[in-house]
Tab-separated table of C-alpha atoms in Angstrom:
chain	number	residue	atom	x	y	z
A	1353	MET	CA	-107.423	-4.468	39.063
A	1354	LEU	CA	-109.953	-6.929	40.544
A	1355	VAL	CA	-107.278	-9.633	40.819
A	1356	SER	CA	-104.997	-7.187	42.636
A	1357	MET	CA	-107.786	-6.242	45.075
A	1358	ASN	CA	-108.631	-9.885	45.764
A	1359	ARG	CA	-104.984	-10.672	46.398
A	1360	SER	CA	-104.696	-7.714	48.757
A	1361	ASN	CA	-107.789	-8.836	50.673
A	1362	SER	CA	-106.415	-12.377	50.910
A	1363	LEU	CA	-103.153	-11.076	52.352
A	1364	ASN	CA	-104.938	-8.810	54.813
A	1365	GLU	CA	-107.246	-11.573	56.063
A	1366	GLY	CA	-104.777	-14.479	56.033
A	1367	ARG	CA	-102.783	-16.136	58.764
A	1368	TYR	CA	-99.674	-18.282	58.878
A	1369	LEU	CA	-100.345	-21.787	60.126
A	1370	LEU	CA	-98.082	-24.689	61.074
A	1371	PHE	CA	-99.891	-28.048	61.062
A	1372	LEU	CA	-97.852	-30.721	62.861
A	1373	ASP	CA	-98.636	-34.402	63.463
A	1374	ILE	CA	-96.899	-36.757	65.879
A	1375	LEU	CA	-96.102	-39.869	63.829
A	1376	GLY	CA	-96.959	-43.315	65.162
A	1377	PHE	CA	-99.226	-41.877	67.845
A	1378	SER	CA	-101.990	-44.461	67.414
A	1379	ASP	CA	-99.490	-47.286	67.974
A	1380	LEU	CA	-98.229	-45.452	71.042
A	1381	VAL	CA	-101.755	-45.217	72.479
A	1382	GLU	CA	-102.386	-48.912	71.866
A	1383	THR	CA	-99.112	-50.214	73.274
A	1384	ARG	CA	-97.803	-47.801	75.925
A	1385	PRO	CA	-98.914	-46.824	79.451
A	1386	THR	CA	-101.055	-43.720	79.879
A	1387	LYS	CA	-98.265	-41.898	81.736
A	1388	GLU	CA	-95.847	-42.385	78.832
A	1389	ILE	CA	-98.412	-41.077	76.349
A	1390	TYR	CA	-99.027	-38.057	78.547
A	1391	ASP	CA	-95.286	-37.376	78.737
A	1392	VAL	CA	-95.029	-37.382	74.921
A	1393	ILE	CA	-97.901	-34.909	74.608
A	1394	ASP	CA	-96.559	-32.745	77.432
A	1395	SER	CA	-93.105	-32.617	75.843
A	1396	ALA	CA	-94.597	-31.523	72.521
A	1397	LEU	CA	-96.831	-28.895	74.123
A	1398	ASN	CA	-93.933	-27.481	76.119
A	1399	ALA	CA	-91.966	-27.001	72.896
A	1400	PHE	CA	-94.838	-24.972	71.420
A	1401	TRP	CA	-95.722	-23.049	74.568
A	1402	ARG	CA	-92.134	-21.949	75.097
A	1403	TRP	CA	-92.217	-20.121	71.787
A	1404	GLU	CA	-95.792	-18.969	72.275
A	1405	LYS	CA	-94.697	-17.177	75.455
A	1406	LEU	CA	-91.531	-15.751	73.904
A	1407	ASN	CA	-93.210	-14.587	70.699
A	1408	GLY	CA	-96.692	-13.512	71.807
A	1409	GLN	CA	-98.007	-13.348	68.222
A	1410	PHE	CA	-98.669	-17.071	67.785
A	1411	LYS	CA	-101.006	-19.455	69.588
A	1412	THR	CA	-101.318	-23.241	69.877
A	1413	ILE	CA	-104.279	-25.586	69.419
A	1414	TYR	CA	-103.838	-29.233	70.369
A	1415	PHE	CA	-106.029	-32.285	69.768
A	1416	SER	CA	-105.043	-35.979	69.870
A	1417	ASP	CA	-101.800	-36.230	67.847
A	1418	THR	CA	-102.119	-32.892	66.055
A	1419	PHE	CA	-100.796	-29.426	66.867
A	1420	LEU	CA	-101.785	-26.179	65.163
A	1421	PHE	CA	-99.443	-23.243	65.692
A	1422	TYR	CA	-101.042	-20.182	64.159
A	1423	GLN	CA	-100.538	-16.449	63.766
A	1424	ASP	CA	-102.935	-14.650	66.115
A	1425	PRO	CA	-103.334	-11.236	64.427
A	1426	LYS	CA	-104.700	-11.494	60.898
A	1427	GLY	CA	-102.793	-10.114	57.947
A	1428	TYR	CA	-99.606	-10.952	56.088
A	1429	GLY	CA	-96.413	-9.659	57.628
A	1430	ASN	CA	-92.811	-10.414	56.691
A	1431	TRP	CA	-92.152	-10.906	60.406
A	1432	ALA	CA	-94.792	-13.648	60.574
A	1433	PHE	CA	-93.190	-15.663	57.770
A	1434	LEU	CA	-89.743	-15.403	59.350
A	1435	ASP	CA	-91.135	-16.347	62.765
A	1436	VAL	CA	-93.272	-19.302	61.726
A	1437	TYR	CA	-90.544	-21.132	59.816
A	1438	ALA	CA	-87.866	-20.446	62.447
A	1439	ILE	CA	-90.101	-21.476	65.337
A	1440	GLY	CA	-91.310	-24.498	63.356
A	1441	SER	CA	-87.765	-25.710	62.812
A	1442	MET	CA	-86.854	-25.309	66.479
A	1443	VAL	CA	-90.052	-26.988	67.715
A	1444	LEU	CA	-89.379	-29.954	65.426
A	1445	SER	CA	-85.789	-30.113	66.683
A	1446	ALA	CA	-87.063	-30.192	70.289
A	1447	LEU	CA	-89.450	-33.044	69.485
A	1448	LEU	CA	-86.789	-35.073	67.666
A	1449	ALA	CA	-84.372	-34.491	70.544
A	1450	ALA	CA	-86.979	-36.100	72.805
A	1451	GLY	CA	-87.323	-39.059	70.423
A	1452	ILE	CA	-90.671	-37.899	69.017
A	1453	ALA	CA	-91.020	-38.144	65.229
A	1454	ALA	CA	-93.293	-35.510	63.692
A	1455	ARG	CA	-94.291	-34.221	60.272
A	1456	GLY	CA	-95.911	-30.956	59.294
A	1457	ALA	CA	-96.580	-28.221	56.774
A	1458	ILE	CA	-96.651	-24.419	56.861
A	1459	SER	CA	-99.307	-22.570	54.866
A	1460	PHE	CA	-100.742	-19.067	54.598
A	1461	GLY	CA	-104.378	-18.218	54.043
A	1462	GLU	CA	-107.798	-18.147	55.604
A	1463	PHE	CA	-107.915	-19.608	59.115
A	1464	GLU	CA	-110.712	-18.672	61.492
A	1465	VAL	CA	-110.615	-19.236	65.246
A	1466	GLU	CA	-113.786	-18.261	67.086
A	1467	LEU	CA	-115.931	-19.249	70.046
A	1468	ASP	CA	-119.379	-20.695	69.364
A	1469	SER	CA	-122.549	-18.843	70.409
A	1470	SER	CA	-122.402	-20.389	73.881
A	1471	GLY	CA	-118.867	-19.093	74.388
A	1472	ARG	CA	-117.742	-22.514	75.598
A	1473	HIS	CA	-116.378	-24.206	72.492
A	1474	GLN	CA	-113.599	-23.129	70.171
A	1475	VAL	CA	-114.348	-23.420	66.465
A	1476	TYR	CA	-111.557	-23.341	63.901
A	1477	PHE	CA	-111.573	-23.880	60.149
A	1478	GLY	CA	-110.183	-22.471	56.923
A	1479	LYS	CA	-108.422	-23.067	53.638
A	1480	ALA	CA	-104.965	-22.730	55.199
A	1481	LEU	CA	-105.752	-25.622	57.545
A	1482	ILE	CA	-107.055	-27.848	54.741
A	1483	GLU	CA	-104.070	-27.051	52.519
A	1484	ALA	CA	-101.540	-27.802	55.261
A	1485	TYR	CA	-103.334	-31.001	56.310
A	1486	LYS	CA	-103.475	-32.380	52.759
A	1487	ALA	CA	-99.838	-31.477	52.109
A	1488	GLU	CA	-98.630	-33.089	55.346
A	1489	GLN	CA	-100.486	-36.315	54.579
A	1490	GLN	CA	-98.742	-36.697	51.218
A	1491	GLU	CA	-95.198	-36.604	52.562
A	1492	LYS	CA	-93.059	-39.679	53.310
A	1493	TRP	CA	-90.500	-38.231	55.681
A	1494	ILE	CA	-90.068	-36.668	59.129
A	1495	GLY	CA	-89.972	-32.921	58.712
A	1496	ILE	CA	-91.781	-29.707	57.861
A	1497	THR	CA	-92.591	-28.451	54.369
A	1498	VAL	CA	-93.100	-24.766	53.582
A	1499	LEU	CA	-95.849	-24.520	50.969
A	1500	ARG	CA	-95.934	-22.025	48.114
A	1501	SER	CA	-98.813	-20.139	49.748
A	1502	ALA	CA	-96.464	-19.474	52.683
A	1503	TRP	CA	-93.289	-18.357	50.919
A	1504	GLU	CA	-94.548	-16.652	47.736
A	1505	PRO	CA	-95.823	-13.497	49.532
A	1506	TYR	CA	-92.402	-13.068	51.136
A	1507	GLU	CA	-90.673	-13.602	47.789
A	1508	ALA	CA	-92.952	-10.960	46.254
A	1509	ALA	CA	-91.855	-8.494	48.947
A	1510	TYR	CA	-88.167	-9.476	48.796
A	1511	PRO	CA	-87.345	-10.958	45.380
A	1512	GLY	CA	-84.516	-13.477	45.467
A	1513	MET	CA	-84.488	-13.935	49.239
A	1514	ILE	CA	-86.033	-17.407	49.185
A	1515	ASP	CA	-83.141	-18.685	47.076
A	1516	ALA	CA	-80.681	-16.736	49.247
A	1517	PHE	CA	-81.992	-18.540	52.325
A	1518	GLY	CA	-81.705	-21.755	50.347
A	1519	ARG	CA	-78.023	-21.088	49.712
A	1520	ASP	CA	-77.649	-20.680	53.479
A	1521	LYS	CA	-79.270	-24.120	53.868
A	1522	VAL	CA	-82.311	-22.863	55.746
A	1523	TRP	CA	-84.220	-25.157	53.382
A	1524	LEU	CA	-83.940	-27.065	50.128
A	1525	ARG	CA	-86.361	-26.280	47.308
A	1526	ARG	CA	-88.025	-29.284	45.678
A	1527	ALA	CA	-88.959	-29.426	41.986
A	1528	ASP	CA	-92.621	-28.725	42.817
A	1529	GLY	CA	-91.689	-25.481	44.575
A	1530	VAL	CA	-92.186	-26.807	48.101
A	1531	LEU	CA	-89.427	-25.884	50.578
A	1532	LEU	CA	-88.023	-28.652	52.791
A	1533	LEU	CA	-87.232	-26.945	56.080
A	1534	ASN	CA	-83.933	-27.569	57.847
A	1535	PRO	CA	-84.771	-28.269	61.526
A	1536	LEU	CA	-81.127	-28.028	62.609
A	1537	ILE	CA	-80.503	-24.315	62.102
A	1538	LYS	CA	-78.490	-23.850	65.296
A	1539	LEU	CA	-76.223	-26.765	64.430
A	1540	ARG	CA	-75.224	-25.045	61.190
A	1541	ASP	CA	-74.879	-21.685	62.941
A	1542	TRP	CA	-72.428	-22.959	65.554
A	1543	TYR	CA	-70.491	-25.345	63.311
A	1544	GLY	CA	-68.319	-22.631	61.782
A	1545	LEU	CA	-67.563	-20.972	65.111
A	1546	ALA	CA	-66.763	-24.322	66.718
A	1547	GLY	CA	-64.053	-24.830	64.117
A	1548	MET	CA	-62.434	-21.625	65.380
A	1549	GLY	CA	-62.632	-22.785	68.982
A	1550	GLU	CA	-65.364	-20.335	69.955
A	1551	VAL	CA	-67.882	-22.937	71.157
A	1552	GLU	CA	-67.137	-24.354	74.576
A	1553	LYS	CA	-67.744	-27.898	75.738
A	1554	PRO	CA	-69.876	-29.474	77.005
A	1555	TYR	CA	-72.155	-28.631	74.095
A	1556	SER	CA	-75.195	-29.570	76.182
A	1557	LYS	CA	-74.722	-26.301	78.076
A	1558	TRP	CA	-74.112	-24.055	75.057
A	1559	ASP	CA	-77.007	-21.958	73.675
A	1560	ALA	CA	-79.483	-24.255	75.418
A	1561	PRO	CA	-81.936	-25.640	74.652
A	1562	GLU	CA	-81.842	-25.054	70.875
A	1563	PHE	CA	-78.252	-26.065	70.084
A	1564	PRO	CA	-78.249	-29.218	72.283
A	1565	ASN	CA	-81.644	-30.124	70.800
A	1566	ASP	CA	-80.180	-30.027	67.286
A	1567	ILE	CA	-77.339	-32.343	68.302
A	1568	LEU	CA	-79.733	-34.833	69.897
A	1569	ALA	CA	-82.198	-34.569	67.005
A	1570	LEU	CA	-79.517	-35.533	64.471
A	1571	LYS	CA	-78.423	-38.388	66.729
A	1572	PHE	CA	-82.013	-39.672	66.968
A	1573	ILE	CA	-82.606	-39.665	63.200
A	1574	ARG	CA	-79.216	-41.237	62.427
A	1575	GLU	CA	-79.590	-44.014	65.013
A	1576	LYS	CA	-83.128	-44.869	63.897
A	1577	ALA	CA	-82.096	-44.962	60.227
A	1578	GLU	CA	-79.100	-47.142	61.055
A	1579	SER	CA	-81.240	-49.492	63.142
A	1580	TYR	CA	-83.497	-50.125	60.133
A	1581	ALA	CA	-80.493	-50.513	57.833
A	1582	ALA	CA	-79.024	-53.086	60.234
A	1583	ILE	CA	-82.027	-55.359	59.654
A	1584	GLN	CA	-82.062	-54.596	55.914
A	1585	ASP	CA	-85.320	-52.685	56.169
A	1586	PHE	CA	-85.389	-49.992	53.518
A	1587	THR	CA	-88.957	-50.385	52.286
A	1588	SER	CA	-91.381	-50.443	55.226
A	1589	PRO	CA	-93.313	-47.156	55.578
A	1590	VAL	CA	-91.632	-46.210	58.854
A	1591	ALA	CA	-88.149	-47.138	57.601
A	1592	ILE	CA	-88.646	-45.030	54.462
A	1593	LYS	CA	-89.465	-42.000	56.630
A	1594	PHE	CA	-86.244	-42.310	58.634
A	1595	HIS	CA	-83.997	-43.128	55.660
A	1596	THR	CA	-85.438	-40.234	53.632
A	1597	THR	CA	-84.994	-37.809	56.522
A	1598	HIS	CA	-81.471	-39.003	57.278
A	1599	LYS	CA	-80.453	-38.432	53.654
A	1600	PHE	CA	-82.071	-34.992	53.676
A	1601	LEU	CA	-80.156	-33.953	56.799
A	1602	LYS	CA	-76.891	-35.110	55.225
A	1603	ASP	CA	-77.665	-33.070	52.116
A	1604	VAL	CA	-78.776	-29.892	53.869
A	1605	LEU	CA	-75.962	-29.904	56.438
A	1606	GLY	CA	-73.165	-30.951	54.106
A	1607	ASP	CA	-70.620	-33.684	54.807
A	1608	GLU	CA	-68.388	-31.730	57.192
A	1609	CYS	CA	-71.157	-30.202	59.310
A	1610	TYR	CA	-72.968	-33.545	59.441
A	1611	ALA	CA	-69.825	-35.359	60.645
A	1612	TRP	CA	-69.180	-32.640	63.238
A	1613	GLY	CA	-72.763	-32.979	64.479
A	1614	LEU	CA	-72.226	-36.685	65.091
A	1615	GLN	CA	-69.010	-35.990	66.995
A	1616	ALA	CA	-70.752	-33.326	69.059
A	1617	ALA	CA	-73.143	-35.957	70.444
A	1618	LEU	CA	-70.354	-38.127	71.899
A	1619	PRO	CA	-70.221	-38.243	75.726
A	1620	GLY	CA	-66.896	-36.423	75.946
A	1621	ASN	CA	-68.233	-33.533	73.867
A	1622	PHE	CA	-71.900	-33.309	74.774
């Protein structure tokens, strides 16, 4: 009984949180002009703010190379889980399309956002933030992981749906129970219809910006992975991230969808 009450309180007081880091940001700051750094940050913020405006239930916190996209009203809701993973995938796609590598994690739990006693400074902390930060730091790829704390409440409400989404390639489940999120959802959605001639060229104008972003995101990851392969670099930390991500995208998209995505990026199609 006590365990059930504690779980209920945790669900009622929790929030969904996406923790996202721009990779290689310190090198960017040390080697690139201020304007270029600003443009990278602005591009990332625009990706978040677009969905913040459209959704209204999530807010963004930004500092240095880190973005927190969090559920504003407290309390578990099925809608919040569906929104945070879908928005997370499309934000990552937008960043990759702009040539910005990022890595993140989605968690659910305690996350407090308050103003200090002066009313001038925002204070934020919580177990969901710590969990997502630690999980993100452990990964060796470019992508977003959905942690057990995030998906288990949804699975409890809708048994079997997590695996059903997995069969639809929304994510791949790893042996440790972590979900590897597919950032190219629109690419998979339109692939089948394109085969029936229902998607018009140029693809850059179709279902913009999400679908064109997916095409450019795949192109970015493939070209970076191939550039490291061309110099026989398969072991440096940055090369491992791109090779691992490239393989993941091949696996989650499937051979035919992956090949179509590459063709979609060609000048005559895009």
